[in-house]
Amino acid sequence: MIANMTEFRTHFPPVNARTHEVCGPSALSFALALAGQLGGTVLWLREAWWGDQINPVGFAPYLDPQKLLLALAPSHLDLLASAEEALRSGSVALVVMEITKPVGLTEGRRLQLAAQEGNATGLCLLPEGMGSNAAQTRWHCAPVFDAARPATDSTLQRWEITKNKSGTLKAWTVKWDAQTRRISVVSEAAQR
């Protein structure tokens, strides 16, 4: 268990000053946990056509809602341009981009350069099967349902690195600890 947690800590939070991607049913949980781990100001970008709204108070178990900036972009290109500017500015720790269209290689590379320049982390939440070759890592996150676990316990999740420019592809079963605002790796024995 200790070795598994140590190995996980070398991958999460993902490398700073880079842009990463996450998909799957638990992608939002990954983004919230990352925002909580980084601890700084978070800019959350999405296209204005989304019908639902984000309530910053819902982020409270993960991070202080006062550290969350929400912005609606009129288009996909405006969202990417806003993300690039925010990453480059150095004024935020994390830029989360909810995207619904592919990010081209040129745009992805621009995001990487901006993240490096501003020493910030970028995270694209994207639909399954979509991604950019420029991303440093791509994660797939999904809940692991277990009827035997108490209802008061947080849902287990499987976080898997499906792309990693630094090499290792790996998967972990994790859970969120709301008291410590940390992700914990769950040992295989504890899952049974």
PDB file of C-alpha atoms in Angstrom:
ATOM      1  CA  MET A   1       0.000   0.000   0.000  1.00  0.00           C
ATOM      2  CA  ILE A   2       2.778   2.472   0.926  1.00  0.00           C
ATOM      3  CA  ALA A   3       4.645   1.717  -2.306  1.00  0.00           C
ATOM      4  CA  ASN A   4       1.445   2.150  -4.315  1.00  0.00           C
ATOM      5  CA  MET A   5       0.736   5.506  -2.604  1.00  0.00           C
ATOM      6  CA  THR A   6       4.322   6.647  -3.149  1.00  0.00           C
ATOM      7  CA  GLU A   7       4.088   5.732  -6.811  1.00  0.00           C
ATOM      8  CA  PHE A   8       0.766   7.566  -7.089  1.00  0.00           C
ATOM      9  CA  ARG A   9       2.297  10.709  -5.570  1.00  0.00           C
ATOM     10  CA  THR A  10       4.837  10.783  -8.409  1.00  0.00           C
ATOM     11  CA  HIS A  11       1.920  11.106 -10.858  1.00  0.00           C
ATOM     12  CA  PHE A  12      -0.706  13.116  -8.951  1.00  0.00           C
ATOM     13  CA  PRO A  13      -0.893  16.025  -8.917  1.00  0.00           C
ATOM     14  CA  PRO A  14       0.315  15.915 -12.527  1.00  0.00           C
ATOM     15  CA  VAL A  15       3.471  17.772 -13.521  1.00  0.00           C
ATOM     16  CA  ASN A  16       3.124  21.527 -13.044  1.00  0.00           C
ATOM     17  CA  ALA A  17       3.695  23.992 -15.895  1.00  0.00           C
ATOM     18  CA  ARG A  18       2.108  21.569 -18.371  1.00  0.00           C
ATOM     19  CA  THR A  19      -1.344  20.911 -19.778  1.00  0.00           C
ATOM     20  CA  HIS A  20      -3.052  17.588 -19.099  1.00  0.00           C
ATOM     21  CA  GLU A  21      -6.318  15.948 -20.157  1.00  0.00           C
ATOM     22  CA  VAL A  22      -8.951  13.932 -18.334  1.00  0.00           C
ATOM     23  CA  CYS A  23     -12.018  12.075 -19.598  1.00  0.00           C
ATOM     24  CA  GLY A  24     -14.524   9.574 -18.258  1.00  0.00           C
ATOM     25  CA  PRO A  25     -17.497   9.688 -15.888  1.00  0.00           C
ATOM     26  CA  SER A  26     -15.343  10.865 -12.950  1.00  0.00           C
ATOM     27  CA  ALA A  27     -13.403  13.533 -14.867  1.00  0.00           C
ATOM     28  CA  LEU A  28     -15.074  16.269 -12.832  1.00  0.00           C
ATOM     29  CA  SER A  29     -13.979  14.589  -9.575  1.00  0.00           C
ATOM     30  CA  PHE A  30     -10.410  14.490 -10.888  1.00  0.00           C
ATOM     31  CA  ALA A  31     -10.541  18.207 -11.716  1.00  0.00           C
ATOM     32  CA  LEU A  32     -11.958  19.097  -8.295  1.00  0.00           C
ATOM     33  CA  ALA A  33      -9.383  16.971  -6.467  1.00  0.00           C
ATOM     34  CA  LEU A  34      -6.580  18.532  -8.509  1.00  0.00           C
ATOM     35  CA  ALA A  35      -7.872  22.029  -7.751  1.00  0.00           C
ATOM     36  CA  GLY A  36      -7.933  21.181  -4.048  1.00  0.00           C
ATOM     37  CA  GLN A  37      -4.429  19.711  -4.116  1.00  0.00           C
ATOM     38  CA  LEU A  38      -2.905  22.708  -5.901  1.00  0.00           C
ATOM     39  CA  GLY A  39      -4.532  25.115  -3.462  1.00  0.00           C
ATOM     40  CA  GLY A  40      -4.245  28.322  -5.505  1.00  0.00           C
ATOM     41  CA  THR A  41      -6.694  30.262  -7.621  1.00  0.00           C
ATOM     42  CA  VAL A  42      -8.547  28.207 -10.238  1.00  0.00           C
ATOM     43  CA  LEU A  43      -9.985  29.549 -13.490  1.00  0.00           C
ATOM     44  CA  TRP A  44     -12.785  27.313 -14.780  1.00  0.00           C
ATOM     45  CA  LEU A  45     -13.630  27.920 -18.448  1.00  0.00           C
ATOM     46  CA  ARG A  46     -16.543  26.574 -20.435  1.00  0.00           C
ATOM     47  CA  GLU A  47     -18.437  27.589 -23.519  1.00  0.00           C
ATOM     48  CA  ALA A  48     -21.414  29.880 -22.954  1.00  0.00           C
ATOM     49  CA  TRP A  49     -23.886  27.581 -24.719  1.00  0.00           C
ATOM     50  CA  TRP A  50     -23.889  25.112 -21.798  1.00  0.00           C
ATOM     51  CA  GLY A  51     -27.400  25.063 -20.334  1.00  0.00           C
ATOM     52  CA  ASP A  52     -26.372  24.263 -16.779  1.00  0.00           C
ATOM     53  CA  GLN A  53     -24.479  26.502 -14.390  1.00  0.00           C
ATOM     54  CA  ILE A  54     -21.642  25.807 -12.003  1.00  0.00           C
ATOM     55  CA  ASN A  55     -22.290  26.663  -8.360  1.00  0.00           C
ATOM     56  CA  PRO A  56     -18.975  27.495  -6.647  1.00  0.00           C
ATOM     57  CA  VAL A  57     -20.421  26.468  -3.260  1.00  0.00           C
ATOM     58  CA  GLY A  58     -20.573  22.895  -4.590  1.00  0.00           C
ATOM     59  CA  PHE A  59     -16.772  22.961  -4.780  1.00  0.00           C
ATOM     60  CA  ALA A  60     -16.446  23.566  -1.009  1.00  0.00           C
ATOM     61  CA  PRO A  61     -15.526  19.961  -0.083  1.00  0.00           C
ATOM     62  CA  TYR A  62     -12.563  20.295  -2.450  1.00  0.00           C
ATOM     63  CA  LEU A  63     -11.434  23.924  -2.309  1.00  0.00           C
ATOM     64  CA  ASP A  64     -12.389  27.345  -1.002  1.00  0.00           C
ATOM     65  CA  PRO A  65     -15.099  28.624  -3.402  1.00  0.00           C
ATOM     66  CA  GLN A  66     -13.548  32.106  -3.151  1.00  0.00           C
ATOM     67  CA  LYS A  67     -10.519  30.762  -5.035  1.00  0.00           C
ATOM     68  CA  LEU A  68     -12.670  29.781  -8.007  1.00  0.00           C
ATOM     69  CA  LEU A  69     -13.143  32.049 -11.010  1.00  0.00           C
ATOM     70  CA  LEU A  70     -15.800  30.988 -13.513  1.00  0.00           C
ATOM     71  CA  ALA A  71     -15.789  32.256 -17.090  1.00  0.00           C
ATOM     72  CA  LEU A  72     -17.992  31.567 -20.087  1.00  0.00           C
ATOM     73  CA  ALA A  73     -16.426  31.825 -23.530  1.00  0.00           C
ATOM     74  CA  PRO A  74     -18.530  32.599 -26.607  1.00  0.00           C
ATOM     75  CA  SER A  75     -16.803  29.891 -28.673  1.00  0.00           C
ATOM     76  CA  HIS A  76     -14.314  27.034 -28.582  1.00  0.00           C
ATOM     77  CA  LEU A  77     -11.553  29.272 -29.970  1.00  0.00           C
ATOM     78  CA  ASP A  78     -12.308  31.988 -27.409  1.00  0.00           C
ATOM     79  CA  LEU A  79     -12.116  29.386 -24.647  1.00  0.00           C
ATOM     80  CA  LEU A  80      -8.678  28.241 -25.842  1.00  0.00           C
ATOM     81  CA  ALA A  81      -7.464  31.838 -26.207  1.00  0.00           C
ATOM     82  CA  SER A  82      -8.679  32.697 -22.690  1.00  0.00           C
ATOM     83  CA  ALA A  83      -7.006  29.587 -21.293  1.00  0.00           C
ATOM     84  CA  GLU A  84      -3.743  30.468 -23.018  1.00  0.00           C
ATOM     85  CA  GLU A  85      -3.771  33.996 -21.599  1.00  0.00           C
ATOM     86  CA  ALA A  86      -4.607  32.781 -18.092  1.00  0.00           C
ATOM     87  CA  LEU A  87      -1.909  30.095 -18.135  1.00  0.00           C
ATOM     88  CA  ARG A  88       0.690  32.567 -19.380  1.00  0.00           C
ATOM     89  CA  SER A  89      -0.265  35.231 -16.805  1.00  0.00           C
ATOM     90  CA  GLY A  90       1.034  33.291 -13.812  1.00  0.00           C
ATOM     91  CA  SER A  91      -1.908  34.564 -11.747  1.00  0.00           C
ATOM     92  CA  VAL A  92      -3.687  31.214 -11.396  1.00  0.00           C
ATOM     93  CA  ALA A  93      -2.506  27.801 -10.241  1.00  0.00           C
ATOM     94  CA  LEU A  94      -4.898  25.852 -12.461  1.00  0.00           C
ATOM     95  CA  VAL A  95      -6.923  26.506 -15.599  1.00  0.00           C
ATOM     96  CA  VAL A  96      -9.715  23.975 -16.175  1.00  0.00           C
ATOM     97  CA  MET A  97     -11.146  23.908 -19.696  1.00  0.00           C
ATOM     98  CA  GLU A  98     -14.383  22.064 -20.432  1.00  0.00           C
ATOM     99  CA  ILE A  99     -14.030  21.360 -24.131  1.00  0.00           C
ATOM    100  CA  THR A 100     -16.347  19.636 -26.568  1.00  0.00           C
ATOM    101  CA  LYS A 101     -14.307  19.930 -29.764  1.00  0.00           C
ATOM    102  CA  PRO A 102     -10.826  18.593 -30.523  1.00  0.00           C
ATOM    103  CA  VAL A 103      -7.803  20.697 -29.624  1.00  0.00           C
ATOM    104  CA  GLY A 104      -5.481  20.864 -32.616  1.00  0.00           C
ATOM    105  CA  LEU A 105      -1.757  20.275 -32.323  1.00  0.00           C
ATOM    106  CA  THR A 106      -0.987  23.983 -32.760  1.00  0.00           C
ATOM    107  CA  GLU A 107      -3.488  25.050 -30.097  1.00  0.00           C
ATOM    108  CA  GLY A 108      -2.318  22.278 -27.765  1.00  0.00           C
ATOM    109  CA  ARG A 109       1.294  23.325 -28.176  1.00  0.00           C
ATOM    110  CA  ARG A 110       0.368  26.958 -27.481  1.00  0.00           C
ATOM    111  CA  LEU A 111      -1.315  25.862 -24.240  1.00  0.00           C
ATOM    112  CA  GLN A 112       1.816  23.919 -23.240  1.00  0.00           C
ATOM    113  CA  LEU A 113       4.079  26.914 -23.887  1.00  0.00           C
ATOM    114  CA  ALA A 114       1.731  29.223 -21.965  1.00  0.00           C
ATOM    115  CA  ALA A 115       1.625  26.822 -18.994  1.00  0.00           C
ATOM    116  CA  GLN A 116       5.423  26.688 -18.937  1.00  0.00           C
ATOM    117  CA  GLU A 117       5.752  30.459 -19.169  1.00  0.00           C
ATOM    118  CA  GLY A 118       3.226  31.111 -16.386  1.00  0.00           C
ATOM    119  CA  ASN A 119       4.242  28.116 -14.239  1.00  0.00           C
ATOM    120  CA  ALA A 120       0.597  27.020 -14.100  1.00  0.00           C
ATOM    121  CA  THR A 121      -1.235  23.751 -14.739  1.00  0.00           C
ATOM    122  CA  GLY A 122      -3.804  23.350 -17.493  1.00  0.00           C
ATOM    123  CA  LEU A 123      -6.468  20.643 -17.446  1.00  0.00           C
ATOM    124  CA  CYS A 124      -8.803  19.859 -20.349  1.00  0.00           C
ATOM    125  CA  LEU A 125     -11.993  17.983 -19.466  1.00  0.00           C
ATOM    126  CA  LEU A 126     -12.917  16.255 -22.687  1.00  0.00           C
ATOM    127  CA  PRO A 127     -15.258  13.645 -24.111  1.00  0.00           C
ATOM    128  CA  GLU A 128     -13.957  10.089 -24.375  1.00  0.00           C
ATOM    129  CA  GLY A 129     -11.954   9.357 -27.496  1.00  0.00           C
ATOM    130  CA  MET A 130     -10.880  12.948 -27.992  1.00  0.00           C
ATOM    131  CA  GLY A 131      -7.524  14.428 -27.106  1.00  0.00           C
ATOM    132  CA  SER A 132      -4.513  16.370 -28.259  1.00  0.00           C
ATOM    133  CA  ASN A 133      -1.097  14.984 -29.077  1.00  0.00           C
ATOM    134  CA  ALA A 134       0.344  17.983 -27.232  1.00  0.00           C
ATOM    135  CA  ALA A 135      -1.054  16.954 -23.815  1.00  0.00           C
ATOM    136  CA  GLN A 136       1.533  15.839 -21.259  1.00  0.00           C
ATOM    137  CA  THR A 137      -0.780  13.209 -19.777  1.00  0.00           C
ATOM    138  CA  ARG A 138      -4.274  11.907 -20.398  1.00  0.00           C
ATOM    139  CA  TRP A 139      -6.260  10.324 -17.582  1.00  0.00           C
ATOM    140  CA  HIS A 140      -9.410   8.222 -17.672  1.00  0.00           C
ATOM    141  CA  CYS A 141     -11.455   8.368 -14.476  1.00  0.00           C
ATOM    142  CA  ALA A 142     -14.472   6.248 -13.594  1.00  0.00           C
ATOM    143  CA  PRO A 143     -16.357   5.295 -10.423  1.00  0.00           C
ATOM    144  CA  VAL A 144     -15.903   1.837  -8.944  1.00  0.00           C
ATOM    145  CA  PHE A 145     -19.207   0.825  -7.422  1.00  0.00           C
ATOM    146  CA  ASP A 146     -19.178  -1.474  -4.425  1.00  0.00           C
ATOM    147  CA  ALA A 147     -22.479  -2.350  -2.757  1.00  0.00           C
ATOM    148  CA  ALA A 148     -20.619  -3.623   0.332  1.00  0.00           C
ATOM    149  CA  ARG A 149     -19.134  -0.200   1.162  1.00  0.00           C
ATOM    150  CA  PRO A 150     -21.060   2.004   3.600  1.00  0.00           C
ATOM    151  CA  ALA A 151     -23.142   4.744   1.972  1.00  0.00           C
ATOM    152  CA  THR A 152     -21.321   7.356   4.069  1.00  0.00           C
ATOM    153  CA  ASP A 153     -17.981   6.433   2.496  1.00  0.00           C
ATOM    154  CA  SER A 154     -16.852   8.223  -0.639  1.00  0.00           C
ATOM    155  CA  THR A 155     -17.181   6.403  -3.935  1.00  0.00           C
ATOM    156  CA  LEU A 156     -14.076   4.582  -5.030  1.00  0.00           C
ATOM    157  CA  GLN A 157     -12.697   5.688  -8.354  1.00  0.00           C
ATOM    158  CA  ARG A 158     -10.315   4.167 -10.850  1.00  0.00           C
ATOM    159  CA  TRP A 159      -7.869   6.724 -12.206  1.00  0.00           C
ATOM    160  CA  GLU A 160      -5.802   5.492 -15.118  1.00  0.00           C
ATOM    161  CA  ILE A 161      -3.078   7.256 -17.069  1.00  0.00           C
ATOM    162  CA  THR A 162      -3.764   6.362 -20.705  1.00  0.00           C
ATOM    163  CA  LYS A 163      -1.150   8.687 -22.193  1.00  0.00           C
ATOM    164  CA  ASN A 164       2.066   9.883 -20.596  1.00  0.00           C
ATOM    165  CA  LYS A 165       4.873  11.649 -22.426  1.00  0.00           C
ATOM    166  CA  SER A 166       7.148  10.800 -19.499  1.00  0.00           C
ATOM    167  CA  GLY A 167       6.541   7.079 -19.870  1.00  0.00           C
ATOM    168  CA  THR A 168       4.602   5.149 -17.279  1.00  0.00           C
ATOM    169  CA  LEU A 169       0.989   4.128 -17.857  1.00  0.00           C
ATOM    170  CA  LYS A 170      -0.645   3.029 -14.621  1.00  0.00           C
ATOM    171  CA  ALA A 171      -3.994   2.768 -12.851  1.00  0.00           C
ATOM    172  CA  TRP A 172      -4.992   3.249  -9.219  1.00  0.00           C
ATOM    173  CA  THR A 173      -8.141   2.872  -7.173  1.00  0.00           C
ATOM    174  CA  VAL A 174      -8.547   6.047  -5.151  1.00  0.00           C
ATOM    175  CA  LYS A 175     -11.014   7.766  -2.854  1.00  0.00           C
ATOM    176  CA  TRP A 176     -11.493  11.333  -1.748  1.00  0.00           C
ATOM    177  CA  ASP A 177     -11.001  12.170   1.932  1.00  0.00           C
ATOM    178  CA  ALA A 178     -13.124  15.275   2.566  1.00  0.00           C
ATOM    179  CA  GLN A 179     -11.603  15.901   6.016  1.00  0.00           C
ATOM    180  CA  THR A 180      -8.032  16.161   4.784  1.00  0.00           C
ATOM    181  CA  ARG A 181      -8.947  17.288   1.253  1.00  0.00           C
ATOM    182  CA  ARG A 182      -6.679  14.611  -0.151  1.00  0.00           C
ATOM    183  CA  ILE A 183      -6.864  11.669  -2.507  1.00  0.00           C
ATOM    184  CA  SER A 184      -5.966   8.329  -0.926  1.00  0.00           C
ATOM    185  CA  VAL A 185      -4.941   5.217  -2.808  1.00  0.00           C
ATOM    186  CA  VAL A 186      -7.010   2.199  -1.778  1.00  0.00           C
ATOM    187  CA  SER A 187      -5.122  -1.069  -1.535  1.00  0.00           C
ATOM    188  CA  GLU A 188      -6.429  -4.014  -3.520  1.00  0.00           C
ATOM    189  CA  ALA A 189      -7.037  -5.920  -0.277  1.00  0.00           C
ATOM    190  CA  ALA A 190      -9.241  -3.095   1.049  1.00  0.00           C
ATOM    191  CA  GLN A 191     -11.396  -3.257  -2.075  1.00  0.00           C
ATOM    192  CA  ARG A 192     -12.529  -6.811  -1.340  1.00  0.00           C
TER     193      ARG A 192
END
